[in-house]
């Protein structure tokens, strides 16, 4: 089955603006926004709680099983801070949002992140962990890093992505 609408993965370290960008993009394009973190909680697609990391232990197989049919249909914006467990065939574009460390630190501090969770996420951004993960998991030509430091960046990114969706053609 050939998809009539593209699937986009929006990934990045927590606090880079994935949900803000994904929600606005879904509204602008009428694509479906899937927040994987919310899905995991709502459908119990996890193996319990990690006290040290202060988050659910996601069951990647359950998540992929839950999303398979929806992804085959196309027209989805998937929002998650990881990307290496999703099947490569699902995505036409992988957006990696990146934020300067000082901006990210302030955002995560406002969220009330613990010191260890804060430093872990800042380190991920410093070492560009998510960008490297995306480059290792998907074809280079579909991985698109975008700066996400300000409202202006988000607006520019929305324009870029909306135009990409408008021009997208299904592969035959």
PDB file of C-alpha atoms in Angstrom:
ATOM      1  CA  UNK A   1       0.000   0.000   0.000  1.00  0.00           C
ATOM      2  CA  UNK A   2       1.377   3.413  -0.992  1.00  0.00           C
ATOM      3  CA  UNK A   3       0.855   6.161   1.574  1.00  0.00           C
ATOM      4  CA  UNK A   4      -0.926   9.262   0.321  1.00  0.00           C
ATOM      5  CA  UNK A   5       0.435  11.442   3.133  1.00  0.00           C
ATOM      6  CA  UNK A   6       3.912  11.459   4.669  1.00  0.00           C
ATOM      7  CA  UNK A   7       5.001  10.261   8.093  1.00  0.00           C
ATOM      8  CA  UNK A   8       7.378  12.520  10.009  1.00  0.00           C
ATOM      9  CA  UNK A   9       9.338  11.760  13.165  1.00  0.00           C
ATOM     10  CA  UNK A  10      10.123  14.762  15.361  1.00  0.00           C
ATOM     11  CA  UNK A  11      12.833  13.830  17.841  1.00  0.00           C
ATOM     12  CA  UNK A  12      15.341  15.540  20.106  1.00  0.00           C
ATOM     13  CA  UNK A  13      16.405  15.816  23.701  1.00  0.00           C
ATOM     14  CA  UNK A  14      13.565  16.581  26.142  1.00  0.00           C
ATOM     15  CA  UNK A  15      12.924  20.326  26.172  1.00  0.00           C
ATOM     16  CA  UNK A  16      13.857  21.016  22.543  1.00  0.00           C
ATOM     17  CA  UNK A  17      10.271  21.754  21.503  1.00  0.00           C
ATOM     18  CA  UNK A  18       9.114  18.462  19.993  1.00  0.00           C
ATOM     19  CA  UNK A  19       5.539  18.624  21.256  1.00  0.00           C
ATOM     20  CA  UNK A  20       5.168  22.353  20.552  1.00  0.00           C
ATOM     21  CA  UNK A  21       6.473  21.901  17.013  1.00  0.00           C
ATOM     22  CA  UNK A  22       4.518  18.692  16.366  1.00  0.00           C
ATOM     23  CA  UNK A  23       1.216  20.133  17.638  1.00  0.00           C
ATOM     24  CA  UNK A  24       1.564  23.305  15.574  1.00  0.00           C
ATOM     25  CA  UNK A  25       2.605  21.339  12.480  1.00  0.00           C
ATOM     26  CA  UNK A  26      -0.336  18.955  12.848  1.00  0.00           C
ATOM     27  CA  UNK A  27      -2.705  21.902  13.139  1.00  0.00           C
ATOM     28  CA  UNK A  28      -1.213  23.617  10.085  1.00  0.00           C
ATOM     29  CA  UNK A  29      -1.187  20.497   7.876  1.00  0.00           C
ATOM     30  CA  UNK A  30      -4.033  18.336   9.192  1.00  0.00           C
ATOM     31  CA  UNK A  31      -1.612  15.483   9.854  1.00  0.00           C
ATOM     32  CA  UNK A  32      -2.161  13.375  12.997  1.00  0.00           C
ATOM     33  CA  UNK A  33       0.077  14.199  15.987  1.00  0.00           C
ATOM     34  CA  UNK A  34       1.142  11.135  17.970  1.00  0.00           C
ATOM     35  CA  UNK A  35       2.899  11.935  21.241  1.00  0.00           C
ATOM     36  CA  UNK A  36       4.555   8.605  22.089  1.00  0.00           C
ATOM     37  CA  UNK A  37       4.997   9.492  25.769  1.00  0.00           C
ATOM     38  CA  UNK A  38       1.259  10.133  26.119  1.00  0.00           C
ATOM     39  CA  UNK A  39       0.452   6.962  24.147  1.00  0.00           C
ATOM     40  CA  UNK A  40       2.699   4.870  26.422  1.00  0.00           C
ATOM     41  CA  UNK A  41       0.872   6.181  29.509  1.00  0.00           C
ATOM     42  CA  UNK A  42      -2.638   5.930  28.032  1.00  0.00           C
ATOM     43  CA  UNK A  43      -2.247   2.369  26.697  1.00  0.00           C
ATOM     44  CA  UNK A  44       0.185   1.013  29.312  1.00  0.00           C
ATOM     45  CA  UNK A  45       2.884   0.312  26.723  1.00  0.00           C
ATOM     46  CA  UNK A  46       5.598   0.178  29.370  1.00  0.00           C
ATOM     47  CA  UNK A  47       7.339  -2.203  31.732  1.00  0.00           C
ATOM     48  CA  UNK A  48       6.952  -0.083  34.851  1.00  0.00           C
ATOM     49  CA  UNK A  49       8.526   3.048  36.291  1.00  0.00           C
ATOM     50  CA  UNK A  50      12.229   3.927  36.476  1.00  0.00           C
ATOM     51  CA  UNK A  51      12.746   5.770  39.767  1.00  0.00           C
ATOM     52  CA  UNK A  52      16.266   6.859  38.872  1.00  0.00           C
ATOM     53  CA  UNK A  53      15.313   8.426  35.520  1.00  0.00           C
ATOM     54  CA  UNK A  54      11.859   9.452  36.763  1.00  0.00           C
ATOM     55  CA  UNK A  55      10.035   8.055  33.722  1.00  0.00           C
ATOM     56  CA  UNK A  56       8.274   4.990  32.343  1.00  0.00           C
ATOM     57  CA  UNK A  57      10.346   2.122  30.953  1.00  0.00           C
ATOM     58  CA  UNK A  58       8.923   2.077  27.445  1.00  0.00           C
ATOM     59  CA  UNK A  59       8.211  -1.301  25.861  1.00  0.00           C
ATOM     60  CA  UNK A  60       9.390  -0.604  22.317  1.00  0.00           C
ATOM     61  CA  UNK A  61       7.768  -3.733  20.854  1.00  0.00           C
ATOM     62  CA  UNK A  62       4.368  -2.811  22.289  1.00  0.00           C
ATOM     63  CA  UNK A  63       4.694   0.747  20.969  1.00  0.00           C
ATOM     64  CA  UNK A  64       5.575  -0.463  17.473  1.00  0.00           C
ATOM     65  CA  UNK A  65       2.720  -3.000  17.487  1.00  0.00           C
ATOM     66  CA  UNK A  66       0.296  -0.278  18.597  1.00  0.00           C
ATOM     67  CA  UNK A  67       1.401   2.130  15.852  1.00  0.00           C
ATOM     68  CA  UNK A  68       1.891  -0.272  12.906  1.00  0.00           C
ATOM     69  CA  UNK A  69      -1.486   0.178  11.160  1.00  0.00           C
ATOM     70  CA  UNK A  70      -1.616   3.908  11.809  1.00  0.00           C
ATOM     71  CA  UNK A  71       1.853   4.365  10.339  1.00  0.00           C
ATOM     72  CA  UNK A  72       0.975   2.305   7.252  1.00  0.00           C
ATOM     73  CA  UNK A  73      -1.916   4.709   6.573  1.00  0.00           C
ATOM     74  CA  UNK A  74       0.440   7.714   6.598  1.00  0.00           C
ATOM     75  CA  UNK A  75      -0.271  11.281   7.588  1.00  0.00           C
ATOM     76  CA  UNK A  76       1.408  11.088  11.003  1.00  0.00           C
ATOM     77  CA  UNK A  77       3.742  13.277  13.028  1.00  0.00           C
ATOM     78  CA  UNK A  78       5.374  11.108  15.688  1.00  0.00           C
ATOM     79  CA  UNK A  79       6.838  13.009  18.643  1.00  0.00           C
ATOM     80  CA  UNK A  80       9.361  11.191  20.835  1.00  0.00           C
ATOM     81  CA  UNK A  81      12.826  11.717  22.354  1.00  0.00           C
ATOM     82  CA  UNK A  82      14.149   8.448  20.939  1.00  0.00           C
ATOM     83  CA  UNK A  83      14.213   7.212  17.379  1.00  0.00           C
ATOM     84  CA  UNK A  84      16.304   4.085  16.941  1.00  0.00           C
ATOM     85  CA  UNK A  85      13.583   1.497  17.635  1.00  0.00           C
ATOM     86  CA  UNK A  86      11.020   2.622  15.052  1.00  0.00           C
ATOM     87  CA  UNK A  87      11.098   0.754  11.715  1.00  0.00           C
ATOM     88  CA  UNK A  88      12.994   2.753   9.088  1.00  0.00           C
ATOM     89  CA  UNK A  89      10.162   2.216   6.559  1.00  0.00           C
ATOM     90  CA  UNK A  90       7.744   4.258   8.666  1.00  0.00           C
ATOM     91  CA  UNK A  91       9.271   7.694   8.079  1.00  0.00           C
ATOM     92  CA  UNK A  92       9.700   9.974   5.111  1.00  0.00           C
ATOM     93  CA  UNK A  93      11.409  12.668   7.195  1.00  0.00           C
ATOM     94  CA  UNK A  94      13.200  12.578  10.554  1.00  0.00           C
ATOM     95  CA  UNK A  95      13.451  15.997  12.193  1.00  0.00           C
ATOM     96  CA  UNK A  96      15.988  16.366  15.006  1.00  0.00           C
ATOM     97  CA  UNK A  97      15.329  19.494  17.062  1.00  0.00           C
ATOM     98  CA  UNK A  98      18.404  20.996  18.697  1.00  0.00           C
ATOM     99  CA  UNK A  99      18.612  23.639  21.399  1.00  0.00           C
ATOM    100  CA  UNK A 100      21.540  25.602  22.832  1.00  0.00           C
ATOM    101  CA  UNK A 101      22.531  24.229  26.227  1.00  0.00           C
ATOM    102  CA  UNK A 102      21.785  27.419  28.172  1.00  0.00           C
ATOM    103  CA  UNK A 103      18.275  27.627  26.704  1.00  0.00           C
ATOM    104  CA  UNK A 104      17.717  23.910  27.294  1.00  0.00           C
ATOM    105  CA  UNK A 105      18.973  24.146  30.884  1.00  0.00           C
ATOM    106  CA  UNK A 106      16.470  26.913  31.634  1.00  0.00           C
ATOM    107  CA  UNK A 107      13.583  24.987  30.023  1.00  0.00           C
ATOM    108  CA  UNK A 108      14.318  21.783  31.925  1.00  0.00           C
ATOM    109  CA  UNK A 109      14.842  23.654  35.205  1.00  0.00           C
ATOM    110  CA  UNK A 110      11.389  25.246  34.760  1.00  0.00           C
ATOM    111  CA  UNK A 111       9.984  21.728  34.320  1.00  0.00           C
ATOM    112  CA  UNK A 112      11.398  20.791  37.708  1.00  0.00           C
ATOM    113  CA  UNK A 113      13.863  18.181  36.461  1.00  0.00           C
ATOM    114  CA  UNK A 114      16.128  16.672  39.143  1.00  0.00           C
ATOM    115  CA  UNK A 115      19.828  17.504  38.975  1.00  0.00           C
ATOM    116  CA  UNK A 116      20.742  14.061  37.575  1.00  0.00           C
ATOM    117  CA  UNK A 117      17.965  14.139  34.960  1.00  0.00           C
ATOM    118  CA  UNK A 118      18.971  17.691  34.037  1.00  0.00           C
ATOM    119  CA  UNK A 119      22.651  16.848  33.556  1.00  0.00           C
ATOM    120  CA  UNK A 120      21.818  13.630  31.668  1.00  0.00           C
ATOM    121  CA  UNK A 121      19.687  15.537  29.150  1.00  0.00           C
ATOM    122  CA  UNK A 122      22.166  18.410  28.785  1.00  0.00           C
ATOM    123  CA  UNK A 123      24.919  15.857  28.092  1.00  0.00           C
ATOM    124  CA  UNK A 124      22.735  14.237  25.416  1.00  0.00           C
ATOM    125  CA  UNK A 125      22.399  17.611  23.720  1.00  0.00           C
ATOM    126  CA  UNK A 126      26.093  18.492  24.045  1.00  0.00           C
ATOM    127  CA  UNK A 127      27.116  15.202  22.445  1.00  0.00           C
ATOM    128  CA  UNK A 128      24.305  15.404  19.855  1.00  0.00           C
ATOM    129  CA  UNK A 129      23.187  11.929  20.889  1.00  0.00           C
ATOM    130  CA  UNK A 130      19.793  12.130  19.176  1.00  0.00           C
ATOM    131  CA  UNK A 131      21.241  13.467  15.918  1.00  0.00           C
ATOM    132  CA  UNK A 132      23.784  10.628  15.845  1.00  0.00           C
ATOM    133  CA  UNK A 133      21.062   8.088  16.679  1.00  0.00           C
ATOM    134  CA  UNK A 134      18.925   9.417  13.813  1.00  0.00           C
ATOM    135  CA  UNK A 135      21.846   9.343  11.353  1.00  0.00           C
ATOM    136  CA  UNK A 136      22.633   5.744  12.332  1.00  0.00           C
ATOM    137  CA  UNK A 137      18.996   4.615  12.101  1.00  0.00           C
ATOM    138  CA  UNK A 138      17.718   6.338   8.939  1.00  0.00           C
ATOM    139  CA  UNK A 139      19.011   7.292   5.492  1.00  0.00           C
ATOM    140  CA  UNK A 140      21.088  10.491   5.713  1.00  0.00           C
ATOM    141  CA  UNK A 141      18.930  12.289   3.147  1.00  0.00           C
ATOM    142  CA  UNK A 142      15.806  12.144   5.331  1.00  0.00           C
ATOM    143  CA  UNK A 143      17.452  13.360   8.575  1.00  0.00           C
ATOM    144  CA  UNK A 144      16.929  17.091   9.075  1.00  0.00           C
ATOM    145  CA  UNK A 145      18.479  18.850  12.089  1.00  0.00           C
ATOM    146  CA  UNK A 146      16.710  22.115  13.002  1.00  0.00           C
ATOM    147  CA  UNK A 147      17.583  24.723  15.648  1.00  0.00           C
ATOM    148  CA  UNK A 148      14.849  25.230  18.227  1.00  0.00           C
ATOM    149  CA  UNK A 149      15.970  27.995  20.588  1.00  0.00           C
ATOM    150  CA  UNK A 150      13.178  30.534  20.222  1.00  0.00           C
ATOM    151  CA  UNK A 151       9.631  31.215  19.046  1.00  0.00           C
ATOM    152  CA  UNK A 152      11.197  32.576  15.840  1.00  0.00           C
ATOM    153  CA  UNK A 153      13.039  29.271  15.294  1.00  0.00           C
ATOM    154  CA  UNK A 154       9.808  27.328  15.800  1.00  0.00           C
ATOM    155  CA  UNK A 155       8.015  29.587  13.328  1.00  0.00           C
ATOM    156  CA  UNK A 156      10.791  29.157  10.751  1.00  0.00           C
ATOM    157  CA  UNK A 157      10.788  25.390  11.318  1.00  0.00           C
ATOM    158  CA  UNK A 158       7.013  25.246  10.830  1.00  0.00           C
ATOM    159  CA  UNK A 159       7.344  27.080   7.518  1.00  0.00           C
ATOM    160  CA  UNK A 160      10.141  24.756   6.390  1.00  0.00           C
ATOM    161  CA  UNK A 161       8.235  21.615   7.371  1.00  0.00           C
ATOM    162  CA  UNK A 162       4.884  22.774   6.004  1.00  0.00           C
ATOM    163  CA  UNK A 163       6.560  23.462   2.661  1.00  0.00           C
ATOM    164  CA  UNK A 164       8.258  20.042   2.751  1.00  0.00           C
ATOM    165  CA  UNK A 165       4.862  18.374   3.339  1.00  0.00           C
ATOM    166  CA  UNK A 166       3.297  20.388   0.519  1.00  0.00           C
ATOM    167  CA  UNK A 167       5.993  19.189  -1.911  1.00  0.00           C
ATOM    168  CA  UNK A 168       6.117  15.582  -0.691  1.00  0.00           C
ATOM    169  CA  UNK A 169       5.337  12.905  -3.256  1.00  0.00           C
ATOM    170  CA  UNK A 170       4.717   9.242  -2.445  1.00  0.00           C
ATOM    171  CA  UNK A 171       7.482   6.947  -3.615  1.00  0.00           C
ATOM    172  CA  UNK A 172       6.334   4.398  -6.144  1.00  0.00           C
TER     173      UNK A 172
END
